[in-house]
PDB file of C-alpha atoms and ligand atoms in Angstrom:
ATOM      1  CA  MET A1216      -8.995  20.158 -26.743  1.00 44.00           C
ATOM      2  CA  ASN A1217      -5.862  18.151 -27.339  1.00 43.00           C
ATOM      3  CA  ALA A1218      -7.426  16.266 -30.210  1.00 44.00           C
ATOM      4  CA  THR A1219      -4.125  15.329 -31.781  1.00 42.00           C
ATOM      5  CA  PRO A1220      -3.648  11.618 -31.340  1.00 44.00           C
ATOM      6  CA  THR A1221      -0.588  10.797 -29.340  1.00 44.00           C
ATOM      7  CA  THR A1222       1.014   8.589 -31.909  1.00 44.00           C
ATOM      8  CA  LEU A1223       4.407   8.047 -30.509  1.00 45.00           C
ATOM      9  CA  ASP A1224       7.456   7.268 -32.446  1.00 44.00           C
ATOM     10  CA  ARG A1225       6.644   3.652 -33.277  1.00 45.00           C
ATOM     11  CA  GLU A1226      10.065   2.489 -34.390  1.00 45.00           C
ATOM     12  CA  GLU A1227      11.710   3.667 -31.238  1.00 46.00           C
ATOM     13  CA  ASN A1228       9.096   2.121 -28.990  1.00 47.00           C
ATOM     14  CA  VAL A1229       9.095  -1.257 -30.645  1.00 48.00           C
ATOM     15  CA  GLU A1230      12.797  -1.417 -30.051  1.00 50.00           C
ATOM     16  CA  ALA A1231      12.380  -0.519 -26.422  1.00 52.00           C
ATOM     17  CA  PHE A1232       9.616  -3.067 -25.952  1.00 53.00           C
ATOM     18  CA  ASN A1233      11.858  -5.777 -27.316  1.00 57.00           C
ATOM     19  CA  LEU A1234      14.286  -5.200 -24.506  1.00 59.00           C
ATOM     20  CA  VAL A1235      11.709  -6.127 -21.930  1.00 66.00           C
ATOM     21  CA  ASP A1236      10.495  -9.648 -21.351  1.00 72.00           C
ATOM     22  CA  PRO A1237       6.921  -9.766 -22.743  1.00 76.00           C
ATOM     23  CA  VAL A1238       5.686 -12.025 -19.948  1.00 79.00           C
ATOM     24  CA  LEU A1239       7.022  -9.628 -17.364  1.00 78.00           C
ATOM     25  CA  LEU A1240       5.505  -6.727 -19.229  1.00 80.00           C
ATOM     26  CA  LYS A1241       2.118  -8.374 -19.284  1.00 85.00           C
ATOM     27  CA  GLU A1242       2.250  -9.131 -15.568  1.00 83.00           C
ATOM     28  CA  LEU A1243       3.359  -5.627 -14.812  1.00 84.00           C
ATOM     29  CA  ARG A1244       0.527  -4.180 -16.860  1.00 88.00           C
ATOM     30  CA  VAL A1245      -2.020  -6.286 -14.975  1.00 89.00           C
ATOM     31  CA  GLN A1246      -0.634  -5.138 -11.624  1.00 86.00           C
ATOM     32  CA  MET A1247      -0.595  -1.524 -12.688  1.00 88.00           C
ATOM     33  CA  LEU A1248      -4.096  -1.661 -14.044  1.00 90.00           C
ATOM     34  CA  LYS A1249      -5.418  -3.184 -10.889  1.00 87.00           C
ATOM     35  CA  PHE A1250      -3.710  -0.474  -8.885  1.00 84.00           C
ATOM     36  CA  ALA A1251      -4.998   2.311 -11.138  1.00 88.00           C
ATOM     37  CA  VAL A1252      -8.580   1.038 -11.358  1.00 87.00           C
ATOM     38  CA  LEU A1253      -8.728   0.808  -7.610  1.00 82.00           C
ATOM     39  CA  GLN A1254      -7.513   4.370  -7.218  1.00 80.00           C
ATOM     40  CA  LEU A1255      -9.549   5.958  -9.977  1.00 83.00           C
ATOM     41  CA  SER A1256     -12.538   3.610 -10.132  1.00 81.00           C
ATOM     42  CA  ASP A1257     -12.735   4.307 -13.829  1.00 86.00           C
ATOM     43  CA  GLN A1258     -11.548   1.620 -16.213  1.00 90.00           C
ATOM     44  CA  GLN A1259     -10.886   3.917 -19.143  1.00 91.00           C
ATOM     45  CA  LEU A1260      -8.987   6.554 -17.186  1.00 89.00           C
ATOM     46  CA  ALA A1261      -6.999   3.786 -15.550  1.00 91.00           C
ATOM     47  CA  GLU A1262      -6.074   2.153 -18.851  1.00 92.00           C
ATOM     48  CA  ASP A1263      -4.961   5.473 -20.258  1.00 91.00           C
ATOM     49  CA  ALA A1264      -2.838   6.238 -17.221  1.00 90.00           C
ATOM     50  CA  VAL A1265      -1.212   2.800 -17.317  1.00 91.00           C
ATOM     51  CA  GLN A1266      -0.562   3.079 -21.022  1.00 89.00           C
ATOM     52  CA  ASP A1267       1.072   6.479 -20.624  1.00 87.00           C
ATOM     53  CA  ALA A1268       3.197   5.275 -17.736  1.00 86.00           C
ATOM     54  CA  LEU A1269       4.376   2.191 -19.603  1.00 85.00           C
ATOM     55  CA  VAL A1270       5.203   4.047 -22.760  1.00 82.00           C
ATOM     56  CA  GLY A1271       7.027   6.671 -20.780  1.00 78.00           C
ATOM     57  CA  ALA A1272       9.025   4.093 -18.895  1.00 77.00           C
ATOM     58  CA  LEU A1273       9.824   1.922 -21.878  1.00 75.00           C
ATOM     59  CA  LYS A1274      11.404   4.806 -23.686  1.00 73.00           C
ATOM     60  CA  ASN A1275      14.179   4.318 -21.182  1.00 67.00           C
ATOM     61  CA  ALA A1276      13.882   0.560 -21.029  1.00 65.00           C
ATOM     62  CA  ALA A1277      17.445   0.037 -22.100  1.00 62.00           C
ATOM     63  CA  SER A1278      18.655   1.343 -18.785  1.00 62.00           C
ATOM     64  CA  PHE A1279      16.679  -1.168 -16.758  1.00 61.00           C
ATOM     65  CA  ASN A1280      18.706  -4.274 -16.338  1.00 59.00           C
ATOM     66  CA  ARG A1281      16.777  -5.441 -13.338  1.00 62.00           C
ATOM     67  CA  LYS A1282      13.073  -6.046 -13.432  1.00 61.00           C
ATOM     68  CA  ALA A1283      12.691  -4.646  -9.941  1.00 62.00           C
ATOM     69  CA  ALA A1284      14.110  -1.372 -11.184  1.00 69.00           C
ATOM     70  CA  LEU A1285      11.677  -1.229 -14.083  1.00 74.00           C
ATOM     71  CA  LYS A1286       8.773  -1.987 -11.821  1.00 77.00           C
ATOM     72  CA  THR A1287       9.574   0.699  -9.287  1.00 75.00           C
ATOM     73  CA  TRP A1288      10.112   3.149 -12.112  1.00 76.00           C
ATOM     74  CA  VAL A1289       6.801   2.532 -13.902  1.00 82.00           C
ATOM     75  CA  PHE A1290       4.949   2.584 -10.622  1.00 81.00           C
ATOM     76  CA  ALA A1291       6.523   5.893  -9.759  1.00 79.00           C
ATOM     77  CA  ILE A1292       5.319   7.322 -13.067  1.00 83.00           C
ATOM     78  CA  LEU A1293       1.881   5.798 -12.672  1.00 86.00           C
ATOM     79  CA  LYS A1294       1.632   7.113  -9.154  1.00 82.00           C
ATOM     80  CA  ASN A1295       2.311  10.645 -10.345  1.00 80.00           C
ATOM     81  CA  LYS A1296      -0.333  10.358 -13.034  1.00 84.00           C
ATOM     82  CA  ILE A1297      -2.893   9.088 -10.560  1.00 83.00           C
ATOM     83  CA  VAL A1298      -2.097  11.887  -8.117  1.00 78.00           C
ATOM     84  CA  ASP A1299      -2.641  14.438 -10.886  1.00 78.00           C
ATOM     85  CA  ILE A1300      -5.972  12.925 -11.847  1.00 81.00           C
ATOM     86  CA  LEU A1301      -7.149  12.648  -8.243  1.00 76.00           C
ATOM     87  CA  ARG A1302      -6.116  16.190  -7.383  1.00 70.00           C
ATOM     88  CA  LYS A1303      -7.887  17.487 -10.464  1.00 73.00           C
ATOM     89  CA  ARG A1304     -10.954  15.547  -9.447  1.00 71.00           C
ATOM     90  CA  ILE A1305     -10.864  17.021  -5.945  1.00 62.00           C
ATOM     91  CA  ARG A1306     -10.674  20.496  -7.408  1.00 60.00           C
ATOM     92  CA  LEU A1307     -13.659  19.801  -9.629  1.00 60.00           C
ATOM     93  CA  LYS A1308     -15.497  18.220  -6.703  1.00 50.00           C
ATOM     94  CA  GLU A1309     -16.279  15.294  -8.910  1.00 45.00           C
ATOM     95  CA  THR A1310     -16.469  12.935  -6.021  1.00 43.00           C
ATOM     96  CA  THR A1311     -17.324   9.341  -6.592  1.00 46.00           C
ATOM     97  CA  GLY A1312     -18.916   8.222  -3.349  1.00 43.00           C
ATOM     98  CA  PHE A1313     -17.618   4.815  -2.452  1.00 44.00           C
ATOM     99  CA  SER A1314     -19.490   2.695  -0.016  1.00 42.00           C
ATOM    100  CA  THR A1315     -17.590   1.321   2.899  1.00 44.00           C
ATOM    101  CA  ASP A1316     -20.355  -0.640   4.534  1.00 43.00           C
ATOM    102  CA  GLY A1317     -19.029  -3.146   6.970  1.00 47.00           C
ATOM    103  CA  GLU A1318     -16.547  -4.522   4.504  1.00 49.00           C
ATOM    104  CA  GLY A1319     -14.094  -6.847   6.124  1.00 49.00           C
ATOM    105  CA  GLU A1320     -15.154  -6.492   9.696  1.00 52.00           C
ATOM    106  CA  GLU A1321     -15.342 -10.244  10.224  1.00 51.00           C
ATOM    107  CA  GLY A1322     -11.634 -10.685   9.637  1.00 50.00           C
ATOM    108  CA  GLN A1323     -10.715  -8.207  12.311  1.00 54.00           C
ATOM    109  CA  ASN A1324     -12.834  -9.719  15.021  1.00 61.00           C
ATOM    110  CA  SER A1325     -11.136 -13.071  14.843  1.00 85.00           C
ATOM    111  CA  LEU A1326      -7.802 -11.435  15.656  1.00 92.00           C
ATOM    112  CA  PHE A1327      -8.858 -10.431  19.165  1.00 94.00           C
ATOM    113  CA  ASP A1328     -10.668 -12.271  21.923  1.00 93.00           C
ATOM    114  CA  LYS A1329     -13.847 -11.032  23.560  1.00 92.00           C
ATOM    115  CA  LYS A1330     -11.933  -8.746  25.870  1.00 93.00           C
ATOM    116  CA  GLY A1331     -10.036  -7.222  22.970  1.00 94.00           C
ATOM    117  CA  PHE A1332      -6.699  -8.933  23.586  1.00 95.00           C
ATOM    118  CA  TRP A1333      -4.781 -10.802  20.891  1.00 96.00           C
ATOM    119  CA  GLN A1334      -5.877 -14.330  20.244  1.00 93.00           C
ATOM    120  CA  LYS A1335      -2.874 -16.419  21.098  1.00 90.00           C
ATOM    121  CA  GLU A1336      -2.155 -17.562  17.565  1.00 89.00           C
ATOM    122  CA  GLU A1337      -2.743 -14.075  16.134  1.00 92.00           C
ATOM    123  CA  ARG A1338      -0.379 -12.185  18.401  1.00 94.00           C
ATOM    124  CA  PRO A1339       2.147 -10.346  16.204  1.00 95.00           C
ATOM    125  CA  GLY A1340       5.616 -11.839  16.239  1.00 93.00           C
ATOM    126  CA  ALA A1341       8.901 -10.032  15.707  1.00 93.00           C
ATOM    127  CA  TRP A1342       9.775  -9.649  12.027  1.00 92.00           C
ATOM    128  CA  ALA A1343      13.281 -10.735  11.292  1.00 88.00           C
ATOM    129  CA  GLN A1344      15.189  -8.316   9.072  1.00 87.00           C
ATOM    130  CA  PRO A1345      12.361  -6.703   7.134  1.00 88.00           C
ATOM    131  CA  MET A1346      14.812  -4.532   5.214  1.00 88.00           C
ATOM    132  CA  GLU A1347      16.494  -7.660   3.863  1.00 85.00           C
ATOM    133  CA  ALA A1348      13.146  -8.979   2.643  1.00 86.00           C
ATOM    134  CA  VAL A1349      12.646  -6.009   0.345  1.00 84.00           C
ATOM    135  CA  LYS A1350      15.661  -7.023  -1.710  1.00 82.00           C
ATOM    136  CA  LYS A1351      13.964 -10.224  -2.776  1.00 80.00           C
ATOM    137  CA  ASP A1352      11.595 -10.337  -5.743  1.00 77.00           C
ATOM    138  CA  HIS A1353       9.581 -13.066  -4.097  1.00 83.00           C
ATOM    139  CA  PHE A1354       8.817 -10.828  -1.155  1.00 86.00           C
ATOM    140  CA  TRP A1355       7.117  -8.341  -3.469  1.00 82.00           C
ATOM    141  CA  LEU A1356       4.986 -11.108  -4.946  1.00 82.00           C
ATOM    142  CA  VAL A1357       3.815 -11.944  -1.444  1.00 87.00           C
ATOM    143  CA  PHE A1358       3.223  -8.254  -0.772  1.00 87.00           C
ATOM    144  CA  ASP A1359       1.112  -7.937  -3.927  1.00 81.00           C
ATOM    145  CA  THR A1360      -0.884 -11.013  -3.038  1.00 85.00           C
ATOM    146  CA  CYS A1361      -1.567  -9.660   0.435  1.00 89.00           C
ATOM    147  CA  LEU A1362      -2.678  -6.314  -0.997  1.00 85.00           C
ATOM    148  CA  ASN A1363      -4.986  -8.093  -3.408  1.00 81.00           C
ATOM    149  CA  GLU A1364      -6.593  -9.956  -0.567  1.00 85.00           C
ATOM    150  CA  LEU A1365      -7.677  -6.777   1.172  1.00 87.00           C
ATOM    151  CA  PRO A1366     -11.295  -5.742   0.639  1.00 87.00           C
ATOM    152  CA  ALA A1367     -11.358  -3.141  -2.139  1.00 83.00           C
ATOM    153  CA  SER A1368     -12.264  -0.180   0.077  1.00 84.00           C
ATOM    154  CA  GLN A1369      -9.364  -0.968   2.409  1.00 89.00           C
ATOM    155  CA  ALA A1370      -6.863  -1.506  -0.369  1.00 86.00           C
ATOM    156  CA  ARG A1371      -7.910   1.748  -1.997  1.00 84.00           C
ATOM    157  CA  VAL A1372      -7.385   3.931   1.053  1.00 89.00           C
ATOM    158  CA  PHE A1373      -4.191   2.129   2.002  1.00 90.00           C
ATOM    159  CA  MET A1374      -2.730   2.774  -1.438  1.00 86.00           C
ATOM    160  CA  MET A1375      -3.877   6.380  -1.525  1.00 85.00           C
ATOM    161  CA  ARG A1376      -2.340   6.984   1.870  1.00 90.00           C
ATOM    162  CA  GLU A1377       0.836   4.947   1.660  1.00 89.00           C
ATOM    163  CA  PHE A1378       1.653   4.700  -2.044  1.00 83.00           C
ATOM    164  CA  ILE A1379       0.285   7.943  -3.388  1.00 81.00           C
ATOM    165  CA  GLU A1380       0.971   9.670  -0.090  1.00 83.00           C
ATOM    166  CA  LEU A1381      -2.103  11.832  -0.119  1.00 83.00           C
ATOM    167  CA  ASP A1382      -2.934  13.247   3.286  1.00 85.00           C
ATOM    168  CA  SER A1383      -6.110  12.436   5.203  1.00 87.00           C
ATOM    169  CA  THR A1384      -7.899  15.571   4.059  1.00 87.00           C
ATOM    170  CA  GLU A1385      -7.244  14.889   0.411  1.00 84.00           C
ATOM    171  CA  ILE A1386      -8.402  11.287   0.667  1.00 87.00           C
ATOM    172  CA  CYS A1387     -11.544  12.224   2.561  1.00 89.00           C
ATOM    173  CA  GLU A1388     -12.416  14.870  -0.013  1.00 84.00           C
ATOM    174  CA  SER A1389     -11.696  12.618  -2.918  1.00 80.00           C
ATOM    175  CA  LEU A1390     -13.756   9.731  -1.542  1.00 82.00           C
ATOM    176  CA  ASP A1391     -16.362  11.850   0.208  1.00 84.00           C
ATOM    177  CA  MET A1392     -15.643  10.157   3.492  1.00 89.00           C
ATOM    178  CA  THR A1393     -15.297  11.310   7.091  1.00 94.00           C
ATOM    179  CA  THR A1394     -11.910  11.295   8.800  1.00 94.00           C
ATOM    180  CA  SER A1395     -13.051   8.737  11.329  1.00 94.00           C
ATOM    181  CA  ASN A1396     -14.256   6.401   8.570  1.00 94.00           C
ATOM    182  CA  LEU A1397     -10.950   6.783   6.829  1.00 95.00           C
ATOM    183  CA  HIS A1398      -9.012   6.005   9.992  1.00 95.00           C
ATOM    184  CA  VAL A1399     -11.069   2.896  10.617  1.00 95.00           C
ATOM    185  CA  LEU A1400     -10.427   1.658   7.083  1.00 95.00           C
ATOM    186  CA  LEU A1401      -6.716   2.383   7.327  1.00 96.00           C
ATOM    187  CA  TYR A1402      -6.581   0.586  10.649  1.00 96.00           C
ATOM    188  CA  ARG A1403      -8.285  -2.493   9.238  1.00 95.00           C
ATOM    189  CA  SER A1404      -6.095  -2.523   6.171  1.00 95.00           C
ATOM    190  CA  ARG A1405      -2.952  -2.380   8.317  1.00 96.00           C
ATOM    191  CA  LEU A1406      -4.172  -5.115  10.635  1.00 96.00           C
ATOM    192  CA  ARG A1407      -4.837  -7.399   7.713  1.00 94.00           C
ATOM    193  CA  LEU A1408      -1.814  -6.570   5.687  1.00 95.00           C
ATOM    194  CA  ARG A1409       0.605  -7.140   8.527  1.00 95.00           C
ATOM    195  CA  ASP A1410      -1.161 -10.351   9.429  1.00 94.00           C
ATOM    196  CA  CYS A1411      -0.902 -11.608   5.860  1.00 93.00           C
ATOM    197  CA  LEU A1412       2.763 -10.637   5.547  1.00 94.00           C
ATOM    198  CA  GLU A1413       3.592 -12.341   8.792  1.00 94.00           C
ATOM    199  CA  LYS A1414       1.812 -15.543   7.815  1.00 91.00           C
ATOM    200  CA  HIS A1415       3.237 -15.703   4.331  1.00 90.00           C
ATOM    201  CA  TRP A1416       6.667 -14.239   4.705  1.00 88.00           C
ATOM    202  CA  PHE A1417       7.872 -13.616   8.237  1.00 88.00           C
ATOM    203  CA  ILE A1418       7.518 -17.153   9.396  1.00 71.00           C
ATOM    204  CA  LYS A1419       6.073 -17.744  12.797  1.00 45.00           C
ATOM    205  CA  GLY A1420       9.155 -19.668  13.852  1.00 44.00           C
ATOM    206  CA  ASP A1421      10.887 -16.325  14.114  1.00 45.00           C
ATOM    207  CA  ARG A1422       9.059 -15.277  17.228  1.00 41.00           C
ATOM    208  CA  SER A1423      10.950 -16.020  20.359  1.00 39.00           C
TER     209      SER A1423
ATOM    210  CA  MET B 741      -6.506  -0.437  27.466  1.00 94.00           C
ATOM    211  CA  ASN B 742      -6.699  -3.676  25.505  1.00 96.00           C
ATOM    212  CA  CYS B 743      -4.842  -4.767  22.368  1.00 96.00           C
ATOM    213  CA  GLU B 744      -7.615  -3.742  20.034  1.00 96.00           C
ATOM    214  CA  GLN B 745      -7.587  -0.188  21.412  1.00 96.00           C
ATOM    215  CA  ALA B 746      -3.799  -0.098  21.451  1.00 97.00           C
ATOM    216  CA  THR B 747      -3.450  -1.188  17.826  1.00 97.00           C
ATOM    217  CA  ARG B 748      -6.088   1.296  16.769  1.00 97.00           C
ATOM    218  CA  LEU B 749      -4.100   4.095  18.399  1.00 97.00           C
ATOM    219  CA  LEU B 750      -0.893   2.809  16.848  1.00 97.00           C
ATOM    220  CA  SER B 751      -2.529   3.038  13.429  1.00 97.00           C
ATOM    221  CA  ASP B 752      -4.067   6.441  14.179  1.00 96.00           C
ATOM    222  CA  GLY B 753      -0.646   7.612  15.293  1.00 95.00           C
ATOM    223  CA  GLN B 754       0.356   7.390  11.644  1.00 93.00           C
ATOM    224  CA  GLU B 755      -2.428   9.836  10.800  1.00 93.00           C
ATOM    225  CA  ARG B 756      -2.596  12.345  13.620  1.00 92.00           C
ATOM    226  CA  GLU B 757      -0.747  13.516  16.691  1.00 94.00           C
ATOM    227  CA  LEU B 758      -1.963  11.476  19.653  1.00 95.00           C
ATOM    228  CA  SER B 759      -2.918  13.273  22.850  1.00 95.00           C
ATOM    229  CA  PHE B 760      -0.700  13.074  25.885  1.00 95.00           C
ATOM    230  CA  LYS B 761      -3.200  10.810  27.597  1.00 94.00           C
ATOM    231  CA  GLU B 762      -3.385   8.482  24.610  1.00 96.00           C
ATOM    232  CA  LYS B 763       0.377   8.326  24.342  1.00 94.00           C
ATOM    233  CA  ALA B 764       0.800   7.545  28.011  1.00 95.00           C
ATOM    234  CA  ALA B 765      -1.800   4.783  28.073  1.00 95.00           C
ATOM    235  CA  LEU B 766      -0.357   3.339  24.896  1.00 96.00           C
ATOM    236  CA  LYS B 767       3.173   3.371  26.235  1.00 95.00           C
ATOM    237  CA  ILE B 768       2.161   1.453  29.315  1.00 95.00           C
ATOM    238  CA  HIS B 769       0.272  -1.138  27.310  1.00 96.00           C
ATOM    239  CA  VAL B 770       3.067  -1.641  24.784  1.00 96.00           C
ATOM    240  CA  LEU B 771       5.621  -2.096  27.563  1.00 95.00           C
ATOM    241  CA  MET B 772       3.658  -5.027  28.878  1.00 94.00           C
ATOM    242  CA  CYS B 773       2.456  -6.518  25.613  1.00 96.00           C
ATOM    243  CA  SER B 774       4.900  -8.076  23.163  1.00 95.00           C
ATOM    244  CA  GLY B 775       2.226  -8.461  20.463  1.00 96.00           C
ATOM    245  CA  CYS B 776       1.412  -4.755  20.437  1.00 97.00           C
ATOM    246  CA  SER B 777       5.064  -3.839  20.764  1.00 97.00           C
ATOM    247  CA  ASN B 778       5.773  -5.822  17.573  1.00 97.00           C
ATOM    248  CA  PHE B 779       2.707  -4.282  15.952  1.00 97.00           C
ATOM    249  CA  ALA B 780       4.051  -0.820  16.764  1.00 97.00           C
ATOM    250  CA  GLN B 781       7.310  -1.473  14.969  1.00 96.00           C
ATOM    251  CA  GLN B 782       5.508  -3.014  12.032  1.00 96.00           C
ATOM    252  CA  MET B 783       3.459   0.132  11.452  1.00 96.00           C
ATOM    253  CA  HIS B 784       6.700   1.888  10.542  1.00 94.00           C
ATOM    254  CA  VAL B 785       7.926  -1.071   8.530  1.00 95.00           C
ATOM    255  CA  LEU B 786       4.692  -1.143   6.511  1.00 95.00           C
ATOM    256  CA  ARG B 787       5.169   2.495   5.635  1.00 92.00           C
ATOM    257  CA  ASP B 788       8.731   1.784   4.529  1.00 91.00           C
ATOM    258  CA  PHE B 789       7.531  -1.113   2.388  1.00 91.00           C
ATOM    259  CA  ALA B 790       4.911   1.058   0.732  1.00 88.00           C
ATOM    260  CA  GLN B 791       7.485   3.709  -0.103  1.00 83.00           C
ATOM    261  CA  LEU B 792       9.855   1.176  -1.561  1.00 83.00           C
ATOM    262  CA  TYR B 793       6.995  -0.277  -3.583  1.00 78.00           C
ATOM    263  CA  THR B 794       6.554   2.906  -5.578  1.00 70.00           C
ATOM    264  CA  GLN B 795       9.659   4.980  -5.184  1.00 60.00           C
ATOM    265  CA  GLY B 796      12.636   4.363  -7.377  1.00 45.00           C
ATOM    266  CA  GLY B 797      14.268   1.691  -5.244  1.00 42.00           C
ATOM    267  CA  ARG B 798      15.879   3.654  -2.469  1.00 38.00           C
ATOM    268  CA  ASP B 799      17.360   0.438  -1.272  1.00 41.00           C
ATOM    269  CA  ASP B 800      17.381  -1.203  -4.642  1.00 41.00           C
ATOM    270  CA  ASP B 801      20.946  -0.794  -5.755  1.00 41.00           C
ATOM    271  CA  LYS B 802      23.646  -2.839  -4.295  1.00 36.00           C
ATOM    272  CA  LYS B 803      25.993  -0.920  -2.103  1.00 32.00           C
TER     273      LYS B 803
HETATM  274 ZN1   ZN C 158      -1.568  -5.591  23.371  1.00 86.53          ZN
END
């Protein structure tokens, strides 16, 4: 249908691109792509969505003096694109059945003892000032690393639920999954993510 | 109720309304268990983190 190639105003874009650190841009693109591929499980669709989001954001690049601001902005655009694609997919019932077989169960079991109580060294500590952490760029690197360490099926549902803010019904329809499966995956993803954040950011010394 | 069951309910509580019975059992466990009490708070913190990750820096600008 829309066969017209979306050749954007080159001149303008080149100028905008120059305002953004190329290394940062490359990193950002990798992060976005990873995020989009996970959500859409389609490389081509994901690349298109990322490209659109970046171009859209860079048009206004001049107004981003902080890289954190640029990042949140492009992710917000990307998120909207992914939601559109996923919703469309749900409507078309083009489900892409993902398997969730036993992924990542081992990790969970080591957190609790045989009776289901916290292993001593795994017991969650108090997080000191989490809302101060979010102001630091390094925190978000840790956060990304922790997300990347989740098994793919867990990361996918966590992002759909918490980043894209789809509700349970939408996620279940889109992934062709039962509610109880979804809740198990979300539970495991939260267990792991909080464990990783605690170990790599909220230092154990903080528990008292 | 053990910690595994408590944390599962704390996660599910982000997805659905817990029953009165579930809430009561959970409350008793969390009162006695510092690990699960911290976990409970962190469920909300995780959600805040996720929102900040994608939404135009609610807390991003200096006051
Ligand atoms: Zn407990």
